[in-house]
Short mmCIF file of C-alpha atoms in Angstrom, two decimals:
data_model
loop_
_atom_site.label_atom_id
_atom_site.label_comp_id
_atom_site.label_asym_id
_atom_site.label_seq_id
_atom_site.Cartn_x
_atom_site.Cartn_y
_atom_site.Cartn_z
CA MET A 1 -18.38 -5.81 13.28
CA LYS A 2 -21.72 -7.16 14.45
CA ASN A 3 -24.48 -4.96 13.11
CA ASN A 4 -26.42 -4.47 16.38
CA VAL A 5 -26.28 -0.64 16.63
CA ARG A 6 -27.64 1.97 14.28
CA PRO A 7 -25.47 2.55 11.16
CA GLU A 8 -24.34 6.13 11.99
CA LEU A 9 -23.09 5.13 15.44
CA ALA A 10 -21.58 1.92 14.03
CA ASN A 11 -19.60 3.98 11.49
CA TYR A 12 -18.42 6.28 14.29
CA MET A 13 -17.35 3.30 16.40
CA MET A 14 -15.35 2.00 13.47
CA MET A 15 -13.33 5.23 13.52
CA LEU A 16 -12.85 4.84 17.28
CA ALA A 17 -11.64 1.28 16.75
CA ALA A 18 -9.59 1.75 13.59
CA SER A 19 -8.45 5.43 13.65
CA PRO A 20 -9.93 8.60 12.08
CA TRP A 21 -7.97 7.91 8.88
CA ILE A 22 -10.94 6.00 7.48
CA GLY A 23 -13.28 8.94 8.11
CA SER A 24 -14.52 11.41 5.54
CA ARG A 25 -12.62 14.70 5.33
CA ARG A 26 -15.96 16.54 5.48
CA LEU A 27 -16.31 15.57 9.13
CA PHE A 28 -13.08 17.33 10.10
CA MET A 29 -13.11 20.26 7.65
CA THR A 30 -16.65 21.65 7.95
CA ALA A 31 -18.75 23.04 10.80
CA GLU A 32 -21.54 20.62 9.92
CA GLY A 33 -19.15 17.70 10.20
CA GLN A 34 -17.84 18.91 13.56
CA THR A 35 -21.39 19.15 14.87
CA GLN A 36 -22.09 15.60 13.70
CA LEU A 37 -18.92 14.33 15.42
CA VAL A 38 -19.92 15.93 18.73
CA LYS A 39 -23.39 14.39 18.47
CA LEU A 40 -22.04 10.91 17.71
CA GLN A 41 -19.50 11.15 20.54
CA GLY A 42 -22.36 11.97 22.92
CA GLU A 43 -24.33 8.95 21.68
CA PHE A 44 -21.32 6.71 22.19
CA GLU A 45 -20.73 7.93 25.76
CA LYS A 46 -24.43 7.39 26.49
CA LEU A 47 -24.14 3.84 25.13
CA LEU A 48 -21.21 3.16 27.47
CA GLU A 49 -23.25 4.36 30.44
CA GLU A 50 -26.29 2.27 29.48
CA LYS A 51 -24.29 -0.91 28.95
CA LYS A 52 -21.98 -0.18 31.91
CA MET A 53 -18.95 -1.04 29.75
CA ASN A 54 -15.66 0.56 28.89
CA VAL A 55 -14.50 1.17 25.34
CA THR A 56 -12.63 -2.14 25.06
CA GLN A 57 -15.64 -4.12 26.23
CA ILE A 58 -18.04 -2.36 23.88
CA ILE A 59 -15.73 -2.85 20.87
CA ASP A 60 -15.30 -6.51 21.80
CA ARG A 61 -19.08 -6.77 22.05
CA VAL A 62 -19.70 -5.52 18.52
CA SER A 63 -16.67 -7.26 16.96
CA LEU A 64 -16.45 -10.83 15.77
CA ASP A 65 -15.25 -13.39 18.29
CA CYS A 66 -12.36 -15.66 17.43
CA GLU A 67 -14.59 -18.73 17.71
CA GLU A 68 -16.95 -17.28 15.12
CA MET A 69 -14.11 -17.22 12.57
CA ILE A 70 -11.76 -20.12 13.37
CA ILE A 71 -13.21 -23.61 13.00
CA GLN A 72 -10.02 -25.64 13.34
CA CYS A 73 -6.23 -25.43 13.37
CA SER A 74 -3.78 -28.18 12.53
CA PHE A 75 -0.03 -28.23 12.98
CA ASN A 76 2.40 -31.09 12.42
CA GLU A 77 -0.62 -33.33 11.74
CA ASN A 78 -2.17 -32.44 15.13
CA GLU A 79 -5.73 -31.13 14.86
CA ILE A 80 -6.85 -28.42 17.32
CA GLN A 81 -10.53 -27.57 17.48
CA GLY A 82 -11.77 -23.99 17.23
CA ARG A 83 -12.20 -23.20 20.94
CA ASP A 84 -8.79 -24.61 21.86
CA CYS A 85 -7.18 -22.99 18.84
CA CYS A 86 -8.54 -19.57 19.84
CA ARG A 87 -6.79 -19.89 23.20
CA LEU A 88 -3.55 -19.54 21.24
CA PHE A 89 -4.62 -16.16 19.85
CA THR A 90 -4.47 -12.81 21.67
CA PRO A 91 -6.81 -9.91 20.81
CA VAL A 92 -4.72 -6.81 20.03
CA PRO A 93 -5.92 -3.30 19.03
CA THR A 94 -4.47 -2.01 15.75
CA PHE A 95 -5.01 0.73 13.18
CA THR A 96 -7.46 -1.58 11.39
CA GLY A 97 -9.41 -2.40 14.54
CA LYS A 98 -9.36 -5.54 16.63
CA CYS A 99 -6.97 -8.27 15.47
CA TYR A 100 -6.25 -11.75 16.78
CA VAL A 101 -2.51 -12.44 17.00
CA PHE A 102 -0.84 -15.82 17.39
CA PHE A 103 2.47 -15.23 19.20
CA ALA A 104 4.22 -18.49 18.33
CA ASN A 105 7.03 -19.94 20.44
CA GLU A 106 9.51 -22.81 20.27
CA SER A 107 6.80 -25.42 20.79
CA PHE A 108 5.39 -24.54 17.36
CA SER A 109 8.31 -25.61 15.20
CA GLN A 110 7.72 -27.13 11.78
CA LEU A 111 9.07 -30.69 11.80
CA PHE A 112 9.08 -31.48 8.10
CA SER A 113 9.19 -29.37 4.97
CA GLY A 114 6.28 -28.69 2.69
CA GLU A 115 2.82 -27.21 2.86
CA MET A 116 1.26 -29.95 4.97
CA GLY A 117 3.96 -29.56 7.63
CA GLY A 118 2.98 -25.99 8.47
CA LEU A 119 0.06 -24.32 10.22
CA ILE A 120 -3.34 -24.89 8.58
CA ILE A 121 -6.27 -22.71 9.68
CA THR A 122 -9.84 -23.43 8.61
CA LEU A 123 -11.84 -20.18 8.66
CA HIS A 124 -15.56 -19.49 8.58
CA GLN A 125 -16.28 -16.17 6.91
CA VAL A 126 -19.30 -14.61 8.60
CA GLU A 127 -21.66 -12.88 6.20
CA ASN A 128 -23.47 -9.57 6.81
CA ASP A 129 -21.09 -8.60 9.62
CA GLU A 130 -20.44 -5.09 8.31
CA PRO A 131 -22.57 -2.03 9.10
CA ALA A 132 -24.13 -0.07 6.29
CA LEU A 133 -21.83 2.59 4.89
CA VAL A 134 -23.33 5.96 5.82
CA LYS A 135 -22.56 8.70 3.32
CA GLY A 136 -20.38 11.44 4.74
CA ILE A 137 -19.00 9.52 7.74
CA LEU A 138 -16.64 6.90 6.33
CA ASP A 139 -14.53 7.49 3.24
CA PRO A 140 -15.18 4.62 0.79
CA SER A 141 -11.73 5.05 -0.79
CA LYS A 142 -10.10 4.32 2.60
CA TRP A 143 -12.35 1.41 3.44
CA LEU A 144 -11.26 -0.90 0.66
CA LYS A 145 -9.63 -3.67 2.69
CA ARG A 146 -12.62 -5.35 4.29
CA LYS A 147 -13.49 -8.81 5.51
CA LEU A 148 -10.60 -10.92 6.78
CA GLN A 149 -6.92 -10.41 6.12
CA ILE A 150 -3.82 -12.12 7.47
CA THR A 151 -0.40 -10.61 8.22
CA LEU A 152 2.80 -12.43 9.18
CA ILE A 153 5.11 -10.73 11.69
CA ASN A 154 7.68 -11.96 14.19
CA ASN A 155 6.58 -12.62 17.76
CA VAL A 156 8.19 -9.47 19.20
CA THR A 157 6.58 -6.98 16.79
CA HIS A 158 3.36 -5.18 17.65
CA PRO A 159 0.86 -5.36 14.77
CA LEU A 160 -0.44 -1.81 15.36
CA LEU A 161 1.04 -0.40 12.13
CA GLU A 162 2.13 -3.63 10.43
CA VAL A 163 -1.40 -4.69 9.53
CA ILE A 164 -1.94 -1.62 7.34
CA GLY A 165 -1.39 -3.01 3.87
CA HIS A 166 1.05 -5.77 4.86
CA GLY A 167 -1.23 -8.76 4.47
CA PRO A 168 -3.38 -10.33 1.73
CA MET A 169 -7.15 -10.45 1.88
CA ILE A 170 -8.68 -13.87 2.49
CA THR A 171 -10.95 -14.67 -0.45
CA PRO A 172 -13.98 -16.87 0.33
CA ASN A 173 -14.02 -20.52 -0.83
CA THR A 174 -10.29 -20.56 -1.58
CA LEU A 175 -7.06 -22.10 -0.40
CA LEU A 176 -4.58 -19.36 0.54
CA SER A 177 -1.02 -20.73 0.63
CA MET A 178 1.57 -18.52 2.34
CA GLN A 179 5.16 -19.62 1.74
CA VAL A 180 7.59 -18.22 4.30
CA ASP A 181 11.34 -17.60 3.95
CA LEU A 182 13.00 -16.96 7.30
CA GLN A 183 15.95 -14.67 7.94
CA THR A 184 17.43 -14.29 11.42
CA ILE A 185 19.31 -11.11 12.30
CA ASP A 186 21.97 -11.35 15.02
CA ASN A 187 22.41 -7.98 16.77
CA VAL A 188 24.60 -9.15 19.65
CA HIS A 189 27.84 -7.88 18.10
CA VAL A 190 26.51 -4.40 17.37
CA ARG A 191 27.54 -3.21 20.80
CA LYS A 192 31.26 -3.05 21.58
CA SER A 193 32.38 -3.93 25.12
CA PRO A 194 33.95 -0.53 25.98
CA ASP A 195 30.93 1.35 24.58
CA TRP A 196 29.23 2.60 27.75
CA SER A 197 26.69 4.73 25.88
CA GLU A 198 25.18 1.76 24.03
CA SER A 199 22.60 -0.35 25.87
CA GLU A 200 22.67 -4.13 25.93
CA CYS A 201 20.37 -5.97 23.54
CA VAL A 202 17.25 -7.61 24.97
CA GLU A 203 16.53 -11.33 24.64
CA VAL A 204 13.38 -12.50 22.88
CA LYS A 205 12.37 -14.59 25.89
CA ASP A 206 12.19 -11.40 27.98
CA LEU A 207 9.63 -9.79 25.65
CA ALA A 208 5.99 -10.78 25.88
CA TYR A 209 2.97 -8.73 24.86
CA GLY A 210 0.94 -7.65 27.88
CA ASP A 211 3.59 -8.40 30.50
CA SER A 212 5.23 -4.97 30.57
CA ASP A 213 5.89 -1.88 28.47
CA ASP A 214 9.32 -3.28 27.56
CA PHE A 215 7.60 -5.02 24.65
CA PHE A 216 6.95 -1.64 23.02
CA PHE A 217 10.42 -0.18 23.61
CA THR A 218 12.36 -2.13 21.01
CA GLU A 219 13.72 -0.88 17.70
CA GLY A 220 10.98 -2.70 15.78
CA ASN A 221 8.20 -1.23 17.94
CA CYS A 222 9.70 2.23 18.45
CA MET A 223 7.25 3.96 16.09
CA THR A 224 4.37 2.21 17.84
CA ALA A 225 5.69 3.40 21.20
CA LEU A 226 5.96 6.93 19.82
CA TYR A 227 2.29 6.93 18.78
CA ARG A 228 1.18 5.42 22.10
CA GLU A 229 3.14 7.69 24.41
CA CYS A 230 3.25 11.02 22.60
CA THR A 231 -0.47 11.24 21.82
CA VAL A 232 -1.25 10.78 25.51
CA ARG A 233 1.29 13.45 26.51
CA LEU A 234 0.08 15.92 23.88
CA CYS A 235 -3.67 15.41 24.14
CA GLY A 236 -4.13 13.97 27.62
CA CYS A 237 -6.32 11.09 26.45
CA SER A 238 -6.03 7.58 25.02
CA SER A 239 -7.44 5.70 22.02
CA TYR A 240 -8.37 2.08 21.47
CA PHE A 241 -6.62 1.77 18.10
CA GLN A 242 -3.32 2.99 19.60
CA ASP A 243 -3.41 0.35 22.34
CA ASN A 244 -2.73 2.94 25.05
CA LEU A 245 -5.90 2.80 27.15
CA ASP A 246 -3.72 1.81 30.11
CA LEU A 247 -1.83 5.13 29.91
CA SER A 248 -4.83 7.42 30.43
CA PRO A 249 -8.36 6.77 31.75
CA LYS A 250 -9.78 9.53 29.55
CA LEU A 251 -10.94 8.40 26.10
CA CYS A 252 -10.13 10.56 23.07
CA SER A 253 -12.98 11.43 20.76
CA VAL A 254 -12.56 10.86 17.04
CA ASN A 255 -11.98 14.57 16.51
CA THR A 256 -9.29 14.76 19.22
CA SER A 257 -7.57 11.64 17.89
CA ASN A 258 -7.48 13.21 14.44
CA VAL A 259 -5.83 16.38 15.80
CA CYS A 260 -3.22 14.36 17.72
CA ILE A 261 -2.32 12.18 14.74
CA ASN A 262 -2.00 15.24 12.50
CA GLN A 263 0.42 16.79 15.01
CA LEU A 264 2.55 13.64 14.97
CA THR A 265 2.58 13.45 11.18
CA ALA A 266 3.51 17.16 11.00
CA PHE A 267 6.60 16.31 13.05
CA MET A 268 7.59 13.72 10.44
CA THR A 269 7.36 16.09 7.46
CA ARG A 270 10.33 18.00 6.06
CA GLU A 271 8.77 21.46 5.92
CA VAL A 272 6.93 22.66 9.02
CA PRO A 273 4.66 25.75 8.86
CA GLU A 274 5.53 28.50 11.32
CA GLU A 275 2.22 28.18 13.19
CA LYS A 276 2.95 24.49 13.89
CA ARG A 277 6.60 24.90 14.89
CA GLU A 278 5.94 25.09 18.64
CA ILE A 279 3.86 21.92 18.80
CA VAL A 280 6.29 20.15 16.47
CA ASN A 281 9.16 21.02 18.81
CA GLU A 282 7.15 19.55 21.68
CA VAL A 283 6.59 16.36 19.68
CA ALA A 284 10.31 16.26 18.84
CA VAL A 285 11.21 16.29 22.55
CA CYS A 286 8.75 13.47 23.23
CA ALA A 287 10.02 11.47 20.25
CA SER A 288 13.62 11.90 21.39
CA ASN A 289 12.76 10.58 24.85
CA ILE A 290 10.95 7.59 23.38
CA THR A 291 13.62 6.61 20.86
CA SER A 292 16.34 6.80 23.53
CA ARG A 293 14.53 4.02 25.39
CA CYS A 294 14.20 1.68 22.41
CA ARG A 295 16.58 -1.28 22.58
CA ARG A 296 17.78 -3.79 20.04
CA VAL A 297 16.53 -7.37 20.08
CA CYS A 298 19.47 -9.79 20.26
CA SER A 299 18.11 -12.22 17.70
CA LEU A 300 15.35 -10.98 15.41
CA SER A 301 13.32 -12.95 12.87
CA SER A 302 12.39 -11.43 9.54
CA PHE A 303 10.00 -13.00 7.05
CA LYS A 304 9.60 -12.82 3.31
CA THR A 305 6.33 -14.28 2.10
CA SER A 306 4.79 -15.24 -1.19
CA THR A 307 1.10 -16.07 -1.42
CA VAL A 308 -0.93 -18.12 -3.87
CA SER A 309 -4.72 -18.21 -3.78
CA GLN A 310 -6.68 -20.85 -5.64
CA PRO A 311 -10.40 -21.72 -5.54
CA LEU A 312 -11.48 -24.91 -3.82
CA PRO A 313 -13.56 -27.37 -5.90
CA SER A 314 -17.25 -27.47 -5.02
CA TYR A 315 -17.17 -31.17 -4.08
CA GLN A 316 -14.32 -30.51 -1.68
CA MET A 317 -16.16 -27.56 -0.11
CA ALA A 318 -19.29 -29.70 0.33
CA GLU A 319 -17.29 -32.41 2.08
CA LEU A 320 -15.60 -29.91 4.41
CA LYS A 321 -18.91 -28.27 5.34
CA GLN A 322 -20.38 -31.67 6.12
CA ARG A 323 -17.37 -32.56 8.25
CA PHE A 324 -17.62 -29.38 10.34
CA GLY A 325 -21.41 -29.39 10.56
CA LEU A 326 -21.97 -26.21 8.54
CA GLU A 327 -24.82 -25.18 6.29
CA GLU A 328 -24.57 -25.20 2.53
CA GLN A 329 -24.60 -21.40 2.30
CA ASP A 330 -21.70 -21.01 4.75
CA VAL A 331 -18.38 -19.79 3.37
CA LEU A 332 -15.10 -21.55 4.16
CA THR A 333 -11.47 -20.65 3.54
CA LEU A 334 -8.31 -22.63 4.22
CA VAL A 335 -5.05 -20.84 5.03
CA THR A 336 -1.71 -22.67 5.08
CA ILE A 337 1.45 -21.06 6.46
CA PHE A 338 4.62 -23.08 5.94
CA TYR A 339 8.35 -23.19 5.28
CA PRO A 340 8.99 -24.84 1.91
CA LEU A 341 12.43 -25.92 3.13
CA LEU A 342 13.69 -26.24 6.68
CA GLU A 343 16.40 -23.69 6.00
CA TYR A 344 16.99 -20.10 7.01
CA GLU A 345 19.43 -17.31 6.30
CA GLU A 346 21.42 -15.78 9.14
CA VAL A 347 22.68 -12.19 9.05
CA ILE A 348 25.22 -11.08 11.66
CA LEU A 349 25.43 -7.33 12.20
CA SER A 350 28.38 -5.56 13.80
CA ARG A 351 29.39 -1.96 14.21
CA LYS A 352 32.74 -0.14 14.39
CA SER A 353 33.52 3.35 15.52
CA TYR A 354 36.16 5.47 13.80
CA GLY A 355 38.50 4.57 16.64
CA ASP A 356 37.91 0.84 16.10
CA LEU A 357 38.43 1.22 12.38
CA LEU A 358 41.66 3.19 12.78
CA SER A 359 42.86 0.74 15.41
CA ASP A 360 42.28 -2.24 13.13
CA LEU A 361 43.84 -0.44 10.18
CA GLY A 362 46.77 0.68 12.31
CA GLY A 363 47.33 -2.80 13.68
CA SER A 364 47.19 -4.37 10.24
CA THR A 365 49.41 -1.67 8.78
CA GLY A 366 51.84 -2.03 11.66
CA VAL A 367 52.11 -5.77 11.13
CA PHE A 368 52.70 -5.41 7.42
CA LEU A 369 55.15 -2.55 7.91
CA GLY A 370 56.99 -4.53 10.59
CA PHE A 371 57.43 -7.51 8.33
CA SER A 372 58.42 -5.21 5.46
CA PHE A 373 61.10 -3.49 7.57
CA ILE A 374 62.61 -6.81 8.69
CA THR A 375 62.65 -8.07 5.13
CA LEU A 376 64.24 -4.82 3.96
CA MET A 377 66.97 -5.08 6.62
CA GLU A 378 67.69 -8.67 5.65
CA CYS A 379 67.99 -7.65 2.01
CA PHE A 380 70.27 -4.75 2.97
CA ILE A 381 72.56 -6.99 5.07
CA PHE A 382 72.71 -9.56 2.27
CA PHE A 383 73.59 -6.80 -0.18
CA VAL A 384 76.36 -5.54 2.15
CA PHE A 385 77.78 -9.06 2.50
CA CYS A 386 77.76 -9.46 -1.27
CA LEU A 387 79.56 -6.13 -1.72
CA SER A 388 82.11 -7.05 0.96
CA ALA A 389 82.85 -10.43 -0.64
CA ALA A 390 83.16 -8.86 -4.07
CA PHE A 391 85.46 -6.14 -2.74
CA ARG A 392 87.74 -8.69 -1.01
CA LYS A 393 87.90 -10.77 -4.12
CA PHE A 394 88.78 -7.69 -6.11
CA LEU A 395 91.62 -6.81 -3.69
CA CYS A 396 93.05 -10.35 -3.85
CA ARG A 397 93.15 -10.31 -7.62
CA ARG A 398 94.79 -6.90 -7.63
CA LYS A 399 97.55 -8.03 -5.25
CA LYS A 400 98.36 -11.08 -7.38
CA SER A 401 98.51 -8.95 -10.50
CA ALA A 402 100.88 -6.47 -8.81
CA ALA A 403 103.20 -9.28 -7.59
CA LYS A 404 103.75 -10.60 -11.10
CA ASP A 405 104.71 -7.21 -12.52
CA THR A 406 107.30 -6.27 -9.77
CA VAL A 407 111.08 -7.72 -9.51
CA ALA A 408 112.41 -8.18 -5.99
CA PRO A 409 115.85 -6.34 -5.21
CA PRO A 410 119.03 -8.42 -4.36
CA GLU A 411 119.54 -9.41 -0.77
CA LYS A 412 122.11 -7.29 1.06
CA THR A 413 124.98 -9.37 2.67
CA ASN A 414 128.67 -8.88 3.77
CA LYS A 415 129.86 -11.69 1.60
CA SER A 416 131.15 -11.29 -1.85
CA PRO A 417 129.16 -12.81 -4.53
CA PHE A 418 132.29 -14.77 -5.52
CA SER A 419 133.08 -16.17 -2.05
CA LEU A 420 132.78 -19.88 -1.43
CA GLN A 421 130.53 -21.22 1.29
CA LYS A 422 132.21 -23.61 3.65
CA SER A 423 130.57 -26.94 3.78
CA ALA A 424 129.76 -28.51 7.05
CA TRP A 425 131.05 -31.94 7.60
#
């Protein structure tokens, strides 16, 4: 933040830009603190009237510009100067204030593996850009992450909440190497064709920050959408750090923002006091409406990062400063973001209902039982044939045995046994 307003008002503007969470509890818990908040809010509104600016313009005015920080970018051995590089970045409000986000697309694909094949950003760290810390306004224990920090997210995730503690600080006069491992998550098969209650997934190409509110209503941004929408419905005003100034023309004061956020966090706790139950039920209705609108992204990227920071030698720093036309006292930092190997892991998600599971089990069981029944019948028929053959063989042997043991009776004739048979001539 450029230190061009008095420290007390600058501290108050930091809470407007980065949420009341960084404020001292004394401001919200004591009558003296409440009086000070009302006074500072009046000063801020007067400043807006004098400068004829809205809250976004005034925060942009006192914040660092992209060109003040980025000297040069290089990607796939192509060097992009600071002004042109900043055109690739979009200013986005977050819970840590104003951030510059690079929403990469297919044209920024790493062509070869290794650190020099990735994105290299040369940063100029501006000194004395912070206002003096006024005792009793900002909480020093919540204002620990200062200066520049960098956070890696996919290009369909809003950085509103992600930047809180998800990125390393950029140390002056160092080389910060960020190694990225990519995992793609395929959500296309989560929805079954006959499932009418499940919405279709949304393609990444249809999501772009600033084009429409559809960007916020995805599963990854659902909590962000809840903060944006429900605070406006509950309190009737908007806040810079929640990126919802387009939803309400009325600006929330720091005190009002603190009340709204506390109501939302009360909804997320397990035990709700009786005096807060009514407002929590109202938040629950709002949250239910928001989450019902959140859709899956068909193909989502997920990153795992590991960072290594090492100091740059003094001779190398001197050469870089001379190259970029900087003074000796200026502070430089190099950040490299790269894939060590041009490989990624793919995860395919699918979902089955109890009906699908029973159907698959029933089909498989039916097939196995069908084959088992046919095999059983074949075995039974073979066994019957064997018994029949053995029984016939047994009967034949019995008949032969009976024939040997029995003498046939003499043949009955009219002739005497002593008569002679006449020969035929």
